[in-house]
C-alpha positions as a Python dict, from the first residue, in 0.01 Angstrom:
ca = {
    (1, 'M'): (0, 0, 0),
    (2, 'K'): (4, -9, 381),
    (3, 'F'): (159, -249, 629),
    (4, 'A'): (-84, -387, 884),
    (5, 'F'): (-46, -639, 1167),
    (6, 'N'): (-307, -904, 1247),
    (7, 'T'): (-436, -923, 1604),
    (8, 'F'): (-444, -1305, 1630),
    (9, 'P'): (-101, -1324, 1802),
    (10, 'Y'): (-248, -1105, 2079),
    (11, 'S'): (-556, -1324, 2126),
    (12, 'S'): (-653, -1679, 2218),
    (13, 'F'): (-718, -1790, 1858),
    (14, 'P'): (-629, -2031, 1707),
    (15, 'T'): (-457, -2168, 2019),
    (16, 'F'): (-447, -2065, 2382),
    (17, 'L'): (-196, -1784, 2342),
    (18, 'P'): (-136, -1501, 2588),
    (19, 'T'): (-434, -1269, 2543),
    (20, 'Y'): (-429, -890, 2560),
    (21, 'P'): (-716, -637, 2552),
    (22, 'L'): (-781, -491, 2209),
    (23, 'E'): (-683, -143, 2332),
    (24, 'E'): (-340, -268, 2440),
    (25, 'T'): (-307, -471, 2120),
    (26, 'M'): (-366, -172, 1895),
    (27, 'R'): (-134, 46, 2104),
    (28, 'S'): (143, -213, 2073),
    (29, 'I'): (95, -244, 1696),
    (30, 'A'): (107, 133, 1655),
    (31, 'D'): (417, 162, 1876),
    (32, 'I'): (599, -92, 1658),
    (33, 'G'): (535, 136, 1362),
    (34, 'Y'): (257, -30, 1165),
    (35, 'E'): (15, 190, 972),
    (36, 'A'): (-289, -35, 1002),
    (37, 'V'): (-440, -324, 1194),
    (38, 'E'): (-619, -632, 1063),
    (39, 'I'): (-857, -747, 1335),
    (40, 'G'): (-918, -1116, 1387),
    (41, 'C'): (-1288, -1169, 1462),
    (42, 'C'): (-1251, -1380, 1773),
    (43, 'A'): (-1314, -1330, 2143),
    (44, 'P'): (-1219, -1123, 2332),
    (45, 'H'): (-1132, -875, 2056),
    (46, 'A'): (-1404, -868, 1792),
    (47, 'W'): (-1667, -1140, 1819),
    (48, 'P'): (-1960, -954, 1659),
    (49, 'Q'): (-2225, -1055, 1913),
    (50, 'H'): (-2009, -923, 2198),
    (51, 'L'): (-1979, -572, 2058),
    (52, 'S'): (-2249, -312, 2116),
    (53, 'K'): (-2285, -13, 1886),
    (54, 'D'): (-2108, 200, 2146),
    (55, 'R'): (-1818, -45, 2172),
    (56, 'R'): (-1780, -53, 1796),
    (57, 'Q'): (-1749, 324, 1786),
    (58, 'E'): (-1505, 310, 2076),
    (59, 'I'): (-1282, 62, 1887),
    (60, 'R'): (-1291, 283, 1580),
    (61, 'S'): (-1198, 585, 1792),
    (62, 'I'): (-910, 402, 1963),
    (63, 'A'): (-765, 298, 1627),
    (64, 'R'): (-792, 653, 1498),
    (65, 'G'): (-626, 786, 1812),
    (66, 'E'): (-332, 549, 1757),
    (67, 'G'): (-303, 655, 1394),
    (68, 'L'): (-412, 312, 1269),
    (69, 'E'): (-638, 230, 977),
    (70, 'I'): (-852, -80, 1030),
    (71, 'S'): (-757, -248, 705),
    (72, 'A'): (-960, -571, 718),
    (73, 'L'): (-1146, -820, 934),
    (74, 'L'): (-1042, -1186, 939),
    (75, 'P'): (-1318, -1429, 1040),
    (76, 'A'): (-1204, -1702, 1279),
    (77, 'I'): (-1336, -1984, 1060),
    (78, 'G'): (-1182, -2303, 1194),
    (79, 'G'): (-1219, -2594, 1429),
    (80, 'G'): (-1567, -2711, 1515),
    (81, 'F'): (-1751, -2411, 1659),
    (82, 'G'): (-2023, -2430, 1394),
    (83, 'C'): (-1909, -2226, 1092),
    (84, 'N'): (-1806, -2397, 769),
    (85, 'P'): (-1936, -2269, 434),
    (86, 'C'): (-1915, -2612, 273),
    (87, 'S'): (-2045, -2817, 565),
    (88, 'S'): (-2254, -3125, 493),
    (89, 'L'): (-2505, -2978, 743),
    (90, 'R'): (-2744, -2722, 597),
    (91, 'A'): (-2789, -2562, 940),
    (92, 'E'): (-2414, -2503, 970),
    (93, 'R'): (-2396, -2352, 623),
    (94, 'Q'): (-2679, -2113, 709),
    (95, 'A'): (-2509, -2024, 1039),
    (96, 'T'): (-2190, -1949, 847),
    (97, 'I'): (-2370, -1710, 612),
    (98, 'S'): (-2523, -1534, 911),
    (99, 'H'): (-2184, -1515, 1083),
    (100, 'Y'): (-2019, -1362, 775),
    (101, 'I'): (-2301, -1109, 743),
    (102, 'D'): (-2252, -1010, 1107),
    (103, 'I'): (-1879, -960, 1036),
    (104, 'I'): (-1953, -753, 726),
    (105, 'D'): (-2181, -530, 934),
    (106, 'L'): (-1904, -505, 1194),
    (107, 'A'): (-1657, -407, 921),
    (108, 'S'): (-1894, -132, 812),
    (109, 'D'): (-1927, -5, 1169),
    (110, 'L'): (-1550, -7, 1222),
    (111, 'G'): (-1467, 158, 890),
    (112, 'A'): (-1284, -149, 759),
    (113, 'G'): (-1312, -184, 384),
    (114, 'M'): (-1236, -555, 353),
    (115, 'V'): (-1345, -893, 492),
    (116, 'L'): (-1145, -1204, 414),
    (117, 'Y'): (-1313, -1524, 290),
    (118, 'I'): (-1209, -1875, 393),
    (119, 'G'): (-1372, -2131, 163),
    (120, 'G'): (-1418, -2410, 418),
    (121, 'W'): (-1330, -2777, 443),
    (122, 'R'): (-1500, -3084, 301),
    (123, 'A'): (-1599, -3377, 519),
    (124, 'E'): (-1462, -3719, 432),
    (125, 'G'): (-1652, -3857, 133),
    (126, 'M'): (-1789, -3521, 14),
    (127, 'A'): (-1725, -3467, -356),
    (128, 'R'): (-1515, -3161, -429),
    (129, 'E'): (-1777, -3012, -660),
    (130, 'T'): (-2045, -3050, -392),
    (131, 'G'): (-1833, -2860, -141),
    (132, 'W'): (-1749, -2606, -410),
    (133, 'A'): (-2117, -2541, -482),
    (134, 'F'): (-2191, -2492, -112),
    (135, 'S'): (-1905, -2246, -64),
    (136, 'L'): (-1990, -2058, -382),
    (137, 'D'): (-2348, -2014, -261),
    (138, 'C'): (-2220, -1870, 67),
    (139, 'L'): (-1988, -1630, -111),
    (140, 'R'): (-2260, -1513, -349),
    (141, 'R'): (-2489, -1428, -60),
    (142, 'I'): (-2235, -1250, 155),
    (143, 'S'): (-2074, -1059, -133),
    (144, 'A'): (-2411, -908, -222),
    (145, 'H'): (-2456, -794, 139),
    (146, 'A'): (-2099, -659, 142),
    (147, 'S'): (-2150, -471, -185),
    (148, 'D'): (-2444, -283, -35),
    (149, 'R'): (-2209, -162, 240),
    (150, 'G'): (-1909, -81, 23),
    (151, 'I'): (-1707, -375, 157),
    (152, 'S'): (-1470, -588, -52),
    (153, 'I'): (-1436, -964, 0),
    (154, 'A'): (-1089, -1117, -49),
    (155, 'I'): (-1072, -1493, -112),
    (156, 'E'): (-778, -1658, 63),
    (157, 'P'): (-636, -1999, -40),
    (158, 'T'): (-562, -2181, 287),
    (159, 'T'): (-375, -2493, 179),
    (160, 'A'): (-242, -2589, 521),
    (161, 'D'): (-578, -2569, 699),
    (162, 'T'): (-855, -2656, 453),
    (163, 'N'): (-924, -2873, 149),
    (164, 'L'): (-1132, -2667, -92),
    (165, 'I'): (-963, -2342, -200),
    (166, 'D'): (-601, -2453, -198),
    (167, 'T'): (-428, -2260, -477),
    (168, 'A'): (-425, -1927, -657),
    (169, 'A'): (-609, -2098, -943),
    (170, 'D'): (-882, -2219, -703),
    (171, 'A'): (-926, -1870, -563),
    (172, 'R'): (-944, -1720, -912),
    (173, 'R'): (-1200, -1978, -1024),
    (174, 'M'): (-1418, -1900, -720),
    (175, 'M'): (-1389, -1527, -788),
    (176, 'E'): (-1480, -1567, -1155),
    (177, 'E'): (-1777, -1792, -1080),
    (178, 'V'): (-1924, -1559, -819),
    (179, 'A'): (-1889, -1273, -1074),
    (180, 'A'): (-1916, -990, -822),
    (181, 'S'): (-1712, -672, -867),
    (182, 'N'): (-1633, -649, -494),
    (183, 'V'): (-1484, -1001, -471),
    (184, 'K'): (-1104, -999, -505),
    (185, 'L'): (-806, -1221, -418),
    (186, 'M'): (-534, -1254, -156),
    (187, 'F'): (-277, -1507, -42),
    (188, 'D'): (-72, -1598, 263),
    (189, 'T'): (297, -1675, 221),
    (190, 'F'): (268, -1949, 485),
    (191, 'H'): (7, -2136, 281),
    (192, 'A'): (188, -2078, -49),
    (193, 'N'): (507, -2217, 107),
    (194, 'F'): (314, -2516, 245),
    (195, 'A'): (187, -2587, -107),
    (196, 'G'): (542, -2570, -242),
    (197, 'A'): (457, -2278, -472),
    (198, 'S'): (660, -1965, -528),
    (199, 'F'): (522, -1637, -402),
    (200, 'E'): (592, -1487, -743),
    (201, 'S'): (360, -1740, -907),
    (202, 'Y'): (76, -1637, -675),
    (203, 'V'): (130, -1271, -761),
    (204, 'A'): (133, -1353, -1132),
    (205, 'D'): (-175, -1578, -1113),
    (206, 'M'): (-380, -1330, -909),
    (207, 'G'): (-273, -1025, -1108),
    (208, 'A'): (-466, -704, -1066),
    (209, 'E'): (-721, -875, -841),
    (210, 'L'): (-458, -927, -568),
    (211, 'V'): (-560, -683, -292),
    (212, 'N'): (-410, -828, 27),
    (213, 'I'): (-113, -1043, 134),
    (214, 'H'): (-44, -1217, 464),
    (215, 'M'): (329, -1241, 521),
    (216, 'A'): (501, -1479, 760),
    (217, 'D'): (814, -1690, 748),
    (218, 'T'): (850, -2070, 767),
    (219, 'E'): (605, -2220, 1019),
    (220, 'R'): (470, -1868, 1075),
    (221, 'R'): (790, -1746, 1234),
    (222, 'V'): (884, -1378, 1232),
    (223, 'I'): (990, -1266, 884),
    (224, 'G'): (1362, -1327, 841),
    (225, 'D'): (1372, -1599, 1108),
    (226, 'G'): (1282, -1901, 893),
}
């Protein structure tokens, strides 16, 4: 097990936070003492279309020079920029699949072994099973692409932000229905706390398929400050 730090607090996602170059971000994370970095796939750090092959190799080299493993990539799926795996719009669902595939290719180029999966959010009036079928189709397609590149996909329940994969049981059901050996599970203590569930219950429910945990205190404060 390794401790990694996510780059979102150093970027402008999901809100307009102070933004630092990725080089400075990784240097700061290494100086604090972390062993790995989880890169949020947003601008200006790691939006796939912004990164040439040379830049991807440069990022990989910088991480190696700082003694950091690139543990995972976290897609910036949120808001209304056009990516939602269970959108009512077929064009948006297709764009989401393409976006995830671009991120999986980026993960391969950066030497990251994992990409996280956010199930999406249903529009008002959409039946849960309809949204579920859309998201499952997305996951099936991207997990096959990821498998070819040796990349694992970790499903994250995001109770506070979405309305499809809300619990450990939801994540497990999605994993079992996609039936791909490279699809695993993860959870975020912020979302588990929002749902009113114990962290221990998430660990027990996810079992051996639990491969990643996001840890933050109440309202995403620093651990120990909530």
